Amino acid sequence: EVQLVESGGGLVQPGGSLRLSCAASGFTFDTYWMGWVRQAPGKGLEWVANIKQDGSETYSVDSMKGRFTISRDNAKNSLYLQMNSLRVDDTAVYYCARYTFIVPRTFDSWGQGTLVTVSS
Amino acid sequence: DIVMTQTPLSSPVTLGQPASISCRSSQSLVHSDGNTYLSWLQQRPGQPPRLLIYKVSNRFSGVPDRVSGSGAGTDFTLKISRVEAEDVGVYYCMQAKQFPLTFGQGTKVEIK
C-alpha cells in the first residue's frame, strides 16, 4: 500500500523558513516523480512543485521560485520542500503526492497533509 | 498558463439523482503525444484529494462505475449517475499537459 506521510509543518513568523518532509513507502520511490500541492484554508488546490525521479529536473510555480525549493533523497525514500521568506499567504495545508509523469500524468496518491501557518 | 474553469461551483443533488460538473480549459489539453491529460479528483470533507479519473475518461482503481468522465479538447465533464452519500465533497479538474499544473476552482457537491 502506498503511504505518504508529511511532517515539518507548524507556526512560523513572516519572513521565516520551514522545511517540509514527506516519507514514502509501499512503492519504489526512485521510479516516480513526486510533487507538492497546497490548499489555503477554505480554498482550492494549488500546485507548488514537481521533481523528477533522480532530482535532475524540477518545476515550480513562478510565484514561488526563489523562495521554495523541492528536493528528494532516494536513499531515504523522502521528499522535501524548503520554504524561505514565508508570507502570510503561504498559510496552507501542504500535500505530498506521487506523480506519474509518463502516461497518465496525474497525482495518483496523496498524503494527509501538513499545516503551515505563517503569522506574527 | 492554462486556466481551468469549472461550473457550477456548487451542486445540491438529491440522493439517487445524477450530478454533472463541467470543466473548460483556456487552451486545448491535447498533448503532442496525442494524449489528453485531464484528471478529476475528489476531496471529501476533512480528507486529502483522491484521484477519480485520469486522461479524461479512465477510472482509477476502486472508483465505482457510476462515476464517469468525458470530453475532448477544451471541454470536459464529470458525471455521477446516481449520487450517494459518499459522493459529498469538492471535485477538481486538473490539467497536466504542461507546467505549471493547474486546477479548476472546485465544485462542491452536497445533498439537498
Tab-separated table of C-alpha atoms in Angstrom:
chain	number	residue	atom	x	y	z
A	1	GLU	CA	0.000	0.000	0.000
A	2	VAL	CA	1.294	3.418	-0.972
A	3	GLN	CA	1.873	5.658	2.036
A	4	LEU	CA	2.956	9.278	2.045
A	5	VAL	CA	3.445	10.945	5.411
A	6	GLU	CA	4.205	14.660	5.607
A	7	SER	CA	5.849	16.376	8.542
A	8	GLY	CA	7.525	19.644	9.417
A	9	GLY	CA	4.562	21.996	9.379
A	10	GLY	CA	3.834	24.455	12.130
A	11	LEU	CA	3.631	28.102	13.082
A	12	VAL	CA	6.276	30.417	11.672
A	13	GLN	CA	6.621	34.184	11.559
A	14	PRO	CA	6.551	36.108	8.293
A	15	GLY	CA	9.994	36.046	6.728
A	16	GLY	CA	10.832	32.759	8.413
A	17	SER	CA	11.710	29.348	6.980
A	18	LEU	CA	10.427	25.818	7.213
A	19	ARG	CA	11.430	22.511	5.715
A	20	LEU	CA	8.674	20.043	4.984
A	21	SER	CA	9.374	16.349	4.656
A	22	CYS	CA	7.424	13.507	3.119
A	23	ALA	CA	8.252	9.902	3.954
A	24	ALA	CA	7.217	7.478	1.228
A	25	SER	CA	6.640	3.754	1.487
A	26	GLY	CA	4.829	0.940	-0.276
A	27	PHE	CA	6.282	1.635	-3.714
A	28	THR	CA	9.631	2.034	-5.446
A	29	PHE	CA	10.226	5.681	-4.650
A	30	ASP	CA	13.028	6.347	-7.120
A	31	THR	CA	10.873	5.342	-10.097
A	32	TYR	CA	8.297	8.092	-9.602
A	33	TRP	CA	8.143	11.819	-9.990
A	34	MET	CA	6.855	13.490	-6.836
A	35	GLY	CA	5.166	16.788	-6.108
A	36	TRP	CA	3.764	19.232	-3.582
A	37	VAL	CA	0.290	20.731	-3.760
A	38	ARG	CA	-1.080	23.215	-1.246
A	39	GLN	CA	-4.510	24.302	-0.094
A	40	ALA	CA	-5.120	27.542	1.759
A	41	PRO	CA	-7.870	27.419	4.418
A	42	GLY	CA	-11.254	27.116	2.730
A	43	LYS	CA	-9.707	27.418	-0.736
A	44	GLY	CA	-8.923	25.191	-3.688
A	45	LEU	CA	-5.864	23.207	-4.684
A	46	GLU	CA	-2.708	24.949	-5.906
A	47	TRP	CA	0.222	23.120	-7.436
A	48	VAL	CA	3.569	24.061	-5.886
A	49	ALA	CA	6.350	21.979	-7.434
A	50	ASN	CA	7.353	18.653	-9.006
A	51	ILE	CA	10.625	16.768	-9.145
A	52	LYS	CA	11.872	14.042	-11.457
A	53	GLN	CA	12.874	10.599	-10.227
A	54	ASP	CA	16.592	11.373	-9.960
A	55	GLY	CA	16.147	15.006	-8.950
A	56	SER	CA	17.669	16.266	-12.209
A	57	GLU	CA	14.570	18.245	-13.178
A	58	THR	CA	12.320	20.391	-11.050
A	59	TYR	CA	9.344	22.562	-11.934
A	60	SER	CA	7.565	25.052	-9.722
A	61	VAL	CA	5.086	27.884	-9.783
A	62	ASP	CA	6.743	31.114	-10.897
A	63	SER	CA	5.493	32.987	-7.850
A	64	MET	CA	7.336	30.597	-5.533
A	65	LYS	CA	10.579	30.272	-7.461
A	66	GLY	CA	13.474	31.608	-5.451
A	67	ARG	CA	11.601	31.044	-2.196
A	68	PHE	CA	10.574	27.363	-2.344
A	69	THR	CA	12.892	24.508	-3.325
A	70	ILE	CA	11.819	20.936	-3.888
A	71	SER	CA	14.331	18.118	-3.411
A	72	ARG	CA	14.470	14.427	-2.677
A	73	ASP	CA	16.690	11.789	-1.111
A	74	ASN	CA	16.036	8.470	-2.802
A	75	ALA	CA	18.212	6.614	-0.300
A	76	LYS	CA	15.809	7.751	2.414
A	77	ASN	CA	12.623	7.494	0.325
A	78	SER	CA	11.960	11.106	1.209
A	79	LEU	CA	10.712	14.244	-0.486
A	80	TYR	CA	11.366	17.749	0.831
A	81	LEU	CA	10.145	21.302	0.399
A	82	GLN	CA	12.397	24.059	1.677
A	83	MET	CA	10.352	27.211	2.168
A	84	ASN	CA	12.098	30.531	2.784
A	85	SER	CA	10.881	34.116	3.116
A	86	LEU	CA	7.472	32.848	4.111
A	87	ARG	CA	4.490	35.168	3.754
A	88	VAL	CA	1.097	35.187	5.411
A	89	ASP	CA	-0.492	33.995	2.167
A	90	ASP	CA	1.680	30.850	2.228
A	91	THR	CA	-0.538	29.610	5.049
A	92	ALA	CA	-1.966	26.323	3.816
A	93	VAL	CA	-2.073	22.582	4.144
A	94	TYR	CA	0.796	21.203	2.080
A	95	TYR	CA	0.231	17.819	0.462
A	96	CYS	CA	2.902	15.477	-0.814
A	97	ALA	CA	1.708	13.490	-3.818
A	98	ARG	CA	3.054	10.843	-6.168
A	99	TYR	CA	3.064	11.938	-9.810
A	100	THR	CA	3.047	9.635	-12.781
A	101	PHE	CA	4.844	11.712	-15.418
A	102	ILE	CA	4.621	9.167	-18.169
A	103	VAL	CA	1.011	8.370	-19.015
A	104	PRO	CA	-1.307	9.135	-17.329
A	105	ARG	CA	0.377	12.225	-15.900
A	106	THR	CA	-1.502	12.806	-12.728
A	107	PHE	CA	-1.245	12.685	-8.954
A	108	ASP	CA	-2.382	9.179	-8.067
A	109	SER	CA	-1.569	9.040	-4.361
A	110	TRP	CA	-1.698	11.758	-1.716
A	111	GLY	CA	-0.535	12.201	1.851
A	112	GLN	CA	-2.729	13.560	4.630
A	113	GLY	CA	-1.029	16.938	4.514
A	114	THR	CA	0.829	19.136	6.965
A	115	LEU	CA	-0.409	22.562	8.030
A	116	VAL	CA	1.846	25.573	7.694
A	117	THR	CA	0.685	28.739	9.444
A	118	VAL	CA	2.532	31.969	8.771
A	119	SER	CA	1.596	34.578	11.323
A	120	SER	CA	3.135	37.070	13.689
B	1	ASP	CA	-0.621	29.252	-18.004
B	2	ILE	CA	-3.666	27.110	-18.750
B	3	VAL	CA	-6.716	28.330	-16.858
B	4	MET	CA	-9.234	25.712	-15.774
B	5	THR	CA	-12.818	26.879	-15.208
B	6	GLN	CA	-15.409	24.685	-13.530
B	7	THR	CA	-19.171	25.074	-13.477
B	8	PRO	CA	-21.185	25.040	-11.372
B	9	LEU	CA	-19.254	25.913	-8.225
B	10	SER	CA	-21.968	24.332	-6.104
B	11	SER	CA	-24.287	21.449	-6.932
B	12	PRO	CA	-27.031	20.417	-4.491
B	13	VAL	CA	-28.247	16.977	-5.539
B	14	THR	CA	-30.936	14.605	-4.338
B	15	LEU	CA	-29.695	11.154	-3.356
B	16	GLY	CA	-30.085	8.768	-6.256
B	17	GLN	CA	-30.171	11.555	-8.826
B	18	PRO	CA	-27.415	12.363	-11.322
B	19	ALA	CA	-24.821	15.094	-10.988
B	20	SER	CA	-22.728	16.693	-13.683
B	21	ILE	CA	-19.725	19.013	-13.467
B	22	SER	CA	-18.201	20.884	-16.359
B	23	CYS	CA	-14.557	21.863	-16.758
B	24	ARG	CA	-13.258	24.100	-19.505
B	25	SER	CA	-9.615	24.823	-20.262
B	26	SER	CA	-8.285	28.046	-21.784
B	27	GLN	CA	-6.462	26.042	-24.450
B	28	SER	CA	-6.586	22.539	-25.840
B	29	LEU	CA	-5.278	19.853	-23.493
B	30	VAL	CA	-4.234	17.563	-26.328
B	31	HIS	CA	-0.523	16.926	-25.880
B	32	SER	CA	1.894	16.475	-28.779
B	33	ASP	CA	1.998	12.776	-27.852
B	34	GLY	CA	-1.700	12.516	-28.681
B	35	ASN	CA	-2.886	12.111	-25.105
B	36	THR	CA	-5.201	14.485	-23.277
B	37	TYR	CA	-4.018	14.966	-19.716
B	38	LEU	CA	-7.163	15.910	-17.855
B	39	SER	CA	-7.858	14.383	-14.445
B	40	TRP	CA	-10.649	14.624	-11.915
B	41	LEU	CA	-10.063	14.472	-8.181
B	42	GLN	CA	-12.475	14.241	-5.272
B	43	GLN	CA	-11.884	15.755	-1.859
B	44	ARG	CA	-14.236	14.535	0.827
B	45	PRO	CA	-14.638	16.744	3.910
B	46	GLY	CA	-11.514	16.663	6.063
B	47	GLN	CA	-9.686	14.369	3.670
B	48	PRO	CA	-6.857	14.793	1.145
B	49	PRO	CA	-7.734	14.741	-2.534
B	50	ARG	CA	-8.251	11.387	-4.211
B	51	LEU	CA	-7.823	10.557	-7.898
B	52	LEU	CA	-11.025	9.555	-9.654
B	53	ILE	CA	-10.429	9.890	-13.385
B	54	TYR	CA	-7.285	10.281	-15.483
B	55	LYS	CA	-6.809	11.004	-19.188
B	56	VAL	CA	-10.370	12.308	-19.493
B	57	SER	CA	-12.293	9.074	-19.073
B	58	ASN	CA	-10.242	6.397	-17.315
B	59	ARG	CA	-11.474	5.422	-13.867
B	60	PHE	CA	-8.760	4.986	-11.253
B	61	SER	CA	-8.564	1.868	-9.119
B	62	GLY	CA	-11.534	1.490	-6.774
B	63	VAL	CA	-13.674	4.189	-8.370
B	64	PRO	CA	-17.269	2.991	-8.906
B	65	ASP	CA	-18.584	2.776	-12.463
B	66	ARG	CA	-21.354	5.269	-11.704
B	67	VAL	CA	-18.591	7.889	-11.942
B	68	SER	CA	-17.552	8.721	-15.488
B	69	GLY	CA	-15.565	11.312	-17.381
B	70	SER	CA	-15.881	12.524	-20.937
B	71	GLY	CA	-14.872	15.332	-23.218
B	72	ALA	CA	-12.195	16.432	-25.609
B	73	GLY	CA	-10.052	19.421	-26.493
B	74	THR	CA	-11.109	22.132	-24.069
B	75	ASP	CA	-14.430	20.859	-22.715
B	76	PHE	CA	-14.759	18.093	-20.185
B	77	THR	CA	-17.468	16.651	-17.957
B	78	LEU	CA	-17.590	14.530	-14.842
B	79	LYS	CA	-20.839	12.670	-14.259
B	80	ILE	CA	-22.146	10.733	-11.323
B	81	SER	CA	-25.097	8.665	-12.497
B	82	ARG	CA	-26.714	8.186	-9.067
B	83	VAL	CA	-25.382	10.303	-6.223
B	84	GLU	CA	-24.724	8.524	-2.944
B	85	ALA	CA	-23.860	9.974	0.448
B	86	GLU	CA	-20.179	9.099	-0.042
B	87	ASP	CA	-20.055	11.391	-3.086
B	88	VAL	CA	-20.346	14.522	-0.954
B	89	GLY	CA	-17.261	16.674	-1.318
B	90	VAL	CA	-15.425	19.012	-3.641
B	91	TYR	CA	-14.433	17.921	-7.127
B	92	TYR	CA	-11.479	19.366	-9.031
B	93	CYS	CA	-10.334	19.028	-12.597
B	94	MET	CA	-6.609	19.268	-13.245
B	95	GLN	CA	-4.570	19.657	-16.408
B	96	ALA	CA	-1.124	18.123	-16.831
B	97	LYS	CA	-0.478	18.973	-20.449
B	98	GLN	CA	2.195	21.422	-19.360
B	99	PHE	CA	3.763	23.048	-16.346
B	100	PRO	CA	2.532	24.834	-14.325
B	101	LEU	CA	-0.044	22.205	-13.491
B	102	THR	CA	-3.361	23.906	-12.850
B	103	PHE	CA	-6.605	23.032	-11.129
B	104	GLY	CA	-10.155	24.212	-11.526
B	105	GLN	CA	-11.688	26.198	-8.664
B	106	GLY	CA	-13.563	23.165	-7.366
B	107	THR	CA	-17.238	22.191	-7.395
B	108	LYS	CA	-18.955	21.395	-4.137
B	109	VAL	CA	-21.415	18.517	-4.342
B	110	GLU	CA	-23.851	18.349	-1.459
B	111	ILE	CA	-27.055	16.540	-0.705
B	112	LYS	CA	-30.291	18.505	-0.865
